[in-house]
Amino acid sequence: MAGGDDWALRFQGVGNASAVALGSPMATIECDGAPWLTIDCGAEGLTAYLDHYGEAPRALFVTHVHLDHVAGFERLFVDRYFDPARRGRLPIYVPAPVVPLLHKRVGDYPNVLAEGGANFWDAFHLIPVGDAFWHDGVRLEVFPVRHHWPETAYGLRMPGSLVWSGDTRPIPEMLARFADRDELIAHDCGLHGNPSHSGIEDLQREYPRELLARCVLYHYASEADGAALEARGQRIARPGARFALRPPGVAQAPVA
């Protein structure tokens, strides 16, 4: 059970699907310097994770199944399945409506091993989740976001600590409910928006200043776009960046 006081969010990648140099959007919640829960598993993001931690993720939450968020699963399968001591022990938390989509994307290849005798999900502990779930003694919340198609993409909240938007258009109504305890907000944002993603003008139009001040932006297209977001007064994440978090459930002290 988690009981540390030093919590942080470390980004493995911050780019959009075309920004390979920035890495696929993926981050890990750390407790006392150790990986605690990883959000998504893109190919470049997984490489950055392995380079930093020297081991595969210990637990995963999947926001949605676009390939820049799940392309690392084949490598994870090999890492877990062929180690009998770890096979079937990696918790994969997946919003229930996303489970069939994830299976079609990464788990439904016929005869996952050429020699047979294995199912893709034998390697993992797949846990479908609803509005909330428990991980290592901490209750986390799940909420739908506006990305590409209804009921296909979800955000994550660690109350009092972190809100991860996932890929989304602006969601002021969701953040009014799920970011109301002064959490750090990691938010999808590029220099220009589109029907599936937020742009800086979208966020600055839809969100109040107080909320924008808590945002760390990721999923942008290039270093130049990141610098332009900073020039607009916003904080951005870069690959490898680490942001301190309050321990989950700890309320912000009132300002005198």
Coordinates of C-alpha atoms in Angstrom, one line a residue:
M1 CA 0.0 0.0 0.0
A2 CA 1.3 3.4 -0.9
G3 CA 2.3 5.5 2.1
G4 CA 5.0 7.8 0.9
D5 CA 5.2 11.6 1.2
D6 CA 7.2 12.3 -2.0
W7 CA 4.8 12.1 -5.0
A8 CA 5.6 13.3 -8.5
L9 CA 4.5 13.0 -12.1
R10 CA 7.3 12.2 -14.6
F11 CA 6.7 12.6 -18.3
Q12 CA 8.1 9.9 -20.7
G13 CA 6.8 11.7 -23.8
V14 CA 4.9 14.9 -24.6
G15 CA 4.3 15.0 -28.3
N16 CA 1.4 14.4 -30.6
A17 CA 1.3 11.3 -32.9
S18 CA 3.6 12.9 -35.4
A19 CA 6.1 14.4 -33.0
V20 CA 8.4 11.4 -32.7
A21 CA 11.3 13.4 -31.3
L22 CA 9.1 14.5 -28.3
G23 CA 8.0 11.0 -27.5
S24 CA 4.5 9.5 -27.4
P25 CA 2.3 11.0 -24.6
M26 CA 2.9 9.0 -21.5
A27 CA 3.7 9.7 -17.9
T28 CA 4.3 7.9 -14.6
I29 CA 3.1 8.8 -11.1
E30 CA 6.0 8.2 -8.7
C31 CA 5.9 7.6 -5.0
D32 CA 9.2 8.1 -3.1
G33 CA 11.1 8.0 -6.4
A34 CA 9.7 4.7 -7.6
P35 CA 7.2 4.2 -10.4
W36 CA 3.7 3.7 -9.0
L37 CA 1.2 4.0 -11.8
T38 CA 1.9 4.6 -15.5
I39 CA -0.5 6.3 -17.8
D40 CA -0.6 4.8 -21.3
C41 CA 2.1 2.9 -23.2
G42 CA 3.1 4.3 -26.5
A43 CA 6.2 2.9 -28.3
E44 CA 8.5 5.9 -27.8
G45 CA 7.1 6.5 -24.3
L46 CA 7.9 2.9 -23.3
T47 CA 11.4 3.2 -24.6
A48 CA 11.9 6.3 -22.5
Y49 CA 10.4 4.5 -19.5
L50 CA 12.8 1.6 -19.9
D51 CA 15.8 3.9 -20.3
H52 CA 14.9 5.8 -17.1
Y53 CA 13.6 3.1 -14.7
G54 CA 15.5 0.0 -16.2
E55 CA 12.4 -2.2 -16.0
A56 CA 8.9 -2.4 -17.5
P57 CA 6.0 -0.5 -15.9
R58 CA 4.6 -1.9 -12.7
A59 CA 1.0 -0.9 -13.3
L60 CA -0.8 0.8 -16.2
F61 CA -3.9 2.9 -16.8
V62 CA -5.1 3.2 -20.4
T63 CA -6.9 6.4 -21.5
H64 CA -7.8 5.3 -25.0
V65 CA -6.4 3.1 -27.8
H66 CA -4.9 5.3 -30.5
L67 CA -1.6 3.7 -31.3
D68 CA 0.6 6.5 -29.9
H69 CA -0.9 5.4 -26.5
V70 CA -0.9 1.6 -26.8
A71 CA 1.8 0.6 -29.3
G72 CA 4.1 -0.6 -26.6
F73 CA 1.9 -3.5 -25.6
E74 CA 3.5 -6.0 -27.8
R75 CA 6.9 -5.4 -26.1
L76 CA 5.1 -5.6 -22.7
F77 CA 3.6 -8.9 -23.7
V78 CA 7.0 -10.4 -24.4
D79 CA 8.5 -8.9 -21.3
R80 CA 5.8 -10.4 -19.1
Y81 CA 4.8 -13.7 -20.7
F82 CA 8.2 -15.2 -20.9
D83 CA 9.0 -14.5 -17.2
P84 CA 6.8 -17.0 -15.3
A85 CA 7.4 -15.1 -12.0
R86 CA 5.8 -12.0 -13.5
R87 CA 3.3 -13.5 -16.0
G88 CA -0.2 -12.3 -15.3
R89 CA 0.8 -10.0 -12.5
L90 CA 0.9 -6.6 -14.2
P91 CA -2.3 -4.7 -13.4
I92 CA -3.8 -3.0 -16.5
Y93 CA -6.7 -0.7 -15.5
V94 CA -8.9 0.0 -18.5
P95 CA -12.2 1.9 -18.6
A96 CA -14.8 -0.7 -19.3
P97 CA -16.1 0.8 -22.6
V98 CA -12.4 0.8 -23.8
V99 CA -11.7 -2.9 -23.1
P100 CA -13.2 -4.3 -26.4
L101 CA -11.4 -1.5 -28.3
L102 CA -8.1 -2.3 -26.6
H103 CA -8.5 -6.0 -27.4
K104 CA -9.2 -5.3 -31.0
R105 CA -6.1 -3.1 -31.2
V106 CA -3.5 -5.1 -29.4
G107 CA -4.9 -8.4 -28.2
D108 CA -6.7 -10.0 -31.1
Y109 CA -3.8 -11.1 -33.3
P110 CA -4.5 -14.8 -34.2
N111 CA -2.3 -17.2 -32.3
V112 CA -0.2 -14.6 -30.4
L113 CA 2.7 -17.1 -30.2
A114 CA 3.6 -19.1 -33.3
E115 CA 3.9 -22.3 -31.3
G116 CA 0.5 -21.7 -29.8
G117 CA -0.6 -22.3 -26.2
A118 CA -0.9 -18.6 -25.2
N119 CA -3.5 -15.9 -25.0
F120 CA -2.5 -12.3 -25.2
W121 CA -4.1 -11.4 -21.8
D122 CA -2.3 -14.3 -20.0
A123 CA 0.6 -11.9 -19.7
F124 CA -1.4 -9.3 -17.8
H125 CA -3.9 -8.8 -15.0
L126 CA -6.6 -6.9 -17.0
I127 CA -8.9 -4.9 -14.7
P128 CA -12.0 -3.2 -16.3
V129 CA -12.9 -0.1 -14.3
G130 CA -15.9 2.2 -14.0
D131 CA -16.1 5.6 -12.3
A132 CA -13.4 4.7 -9.8
F133 CA -10.9 2.0 -8.9
W134 CA -8.3 1.3 -6.2
H135 CA -4.6 0.9 -6.8
D136 CA -2.2 0.2 -4.0
G137 CA -4.6 1.5 -1.4
V138 CA -5.4 4.7 -3.2
R139 CA -8.8 5.4 -4.8
L140 CA -8.6 7.0 -8.3
E141 CA -11.4 8.4 -10.4
V142 CA -12.2 8.0 -14.1
F143 CA -14.1 10.4 -16.3
P144 CA -15.0 10.7 -20.0
V145 CA -13.4 13.2 -22.2
R146 CA -14.0 14.7 -25.6
H147 CA -11.7 12.9 -28.0
H148 CA -12.5 11.6 -31.5
W149 CA -15.7 9.6 -30.6
P150 CA -18.0 9.4 -27.5
E151 CA -17.1 6.8 -24.8
T152 CA -13.7 6.0 -26.3
A153 CA -11.4 8.2 -24.2
Y154 CA -11.1 8.9 -20.5
G155 CA -9.2 11.0 -18.0
L156 CA -7.8 10.1 -14.6
R157 CA -7.9 11.9 -11.3
M158 CA -5.9 11.2 -8.1
P159 CA -8.0 13.4 -5.8
G160 CA -6.1 16.3 -4.2
S161 CA -3.1 15.5 -6.3
L162 CA -3.4 15.1 -10.1
V163 CA -5.8 15.3 -13.0
W164 CA -4.7 13.8 -16.3
S165 CA -6.9 15.0 -19.1
G166 CA -5.9 12.4 -21.7
D167 CA -6.4 13.5 -25.3
T168 CA -9.3 15.8 -25.4
R169 CA -11.1 19.0 -26.5
P170 CA -11.7 21.5 -23.7
I171 CA -13.8 19.9 -20.9
P172 CA -14.7 22.8 -18.5
E173 CA -17.7 20.9 -17.1
M174 CA -15.6 17.9 -16.2
L175 CA -12.8 19.9 -14.6
A176 CA -15.2 21.8 -12.6
R177 CA -16.1 18.5 -10.9
F178 CA -12.9 16.5 -11.2
A179 CA -10.3 19.2 -10.6
D180 CA -11.9 21.1 -7.7
R181 CA -9.2 20.4 -5.1
D182 CA -6.4 22.4 -6.5
E183 CA -4.9 19.4 -8.3
L184 CA -2.1 19.7 -10.9
I185 CA -3.8 19.3 -14.3
A186 CA -1.8 17.7 -17.1
H187 CA -3.8 18.8 -20.2
D188 CA -3.7 18.0 -23.9
C189 CA -2.9 21.2 -25.8
G190 CA -1.3 22.0 -29.1
L191 CA -0.7 25.4 -30.7
H192 CA -3.7 24.8 -32.9
G193 CA -6.8 22.8 -32.0
N194 CA -8.7 20.3 -34.1
P195 CA -11.9 18.2 -33.7
S196 CA -10.0 15.7 -31.4
H197 CA -7.5 17.9 -29.5
S198 CA -7.4 21.2 -27.7
G199 CA -5.5 24.3 -29.0
I200 CA -4.2 27.1 -26.8
E201 CA -6.9 29.5 -28.0
D202 CA -9.5 26.9 -27.0
L203 CA -8.1 26.5 -23.5
Q204 CA -7.7 30.2 -22.9
R205 CA -11.3 30.8 -24.1
E206 CA -12.9 28.0 -22.1
Y207 CA -10.9 27.9 -18.9
P208 CA -10.6 30.5 -16.1
R209 CA -7.2 31.9 -15.3
E210 CA -7.0 30.0 -12.0
L211 CA -7.5 26.7 -13.7
L212 CA -5.0 27.5 -16.5
A213 CA -2.4 28.4 -13.8
R214 CA -2.6 24.8 -12.6
C215 CA -2.2 23.3 -16.1
V216 CA 0.9 21.6 -17.5
L217 CA 0.4 21.2 -21.3
Y218 CA 1.5 18.2 -23.4
H219 CA 0.6 16.7 -26.7
Y220 CA 2.1 19.5 -28.8
A221 CA 3.6 19.2 -32.3
S222 CA 7.2 20.4 -31.9
E223 CA 9.8 22.2 -29.7
A224 CA 8.9 25.4 -31.5
D225 CA 5.2 24.9 -30.7
G226 CA 6.1 24.2 -27.1
A227 CA 8.0 27.5 -26.9
A228 CA 5.1 29.3 -28.5
L229 CA 2.8 27.9 -25.8
E230 CA 5.2 29.2 -23.2
A231 CA 5.2 32.6 -24.9
R232 CA 1.4 32.5 -24.4
G233 CA 2.0 32.3 -20.6
Q234 CA 1.5 28.6 -20.2
R235 CA 3.6 25.9 -18.5
I236 CA 4.5 23.0 -20.7
A237 CA 6.0 19.5 -20.0
R238 CA 9.1 18.3 -21.8
P239 CA 10.3 14.7 -22.1
G240 CA 11.7 13.6 -18.7
A241 CA 10.2 16.5 -16.8
R242 CA 9.2 15.8 -13.2
F243 CA 6.5 17.8 -11.4
A244 CA 5.9 17.5 -7.7
L245 CA 2.5 16.4 -6.5
R246 CA 0.8 16.6 -3.2
P247 CA 0.1 13.2 -1.6
P248 CA -3.3 11.9 -2.7
G249 CA -6.1 13.0 -0.5
V250 CA -4.2 15.9 1.1
A251 CA -6.1 19.2 0.9
Q252 CA -4.4 22.4 0.0
A253 CA -3.8 24.6 3.0
P254 CA -6.0 27.7 2.9
V255 CA -4.2 31.0 2.0
A256 CA -4.2 33.5 4.9

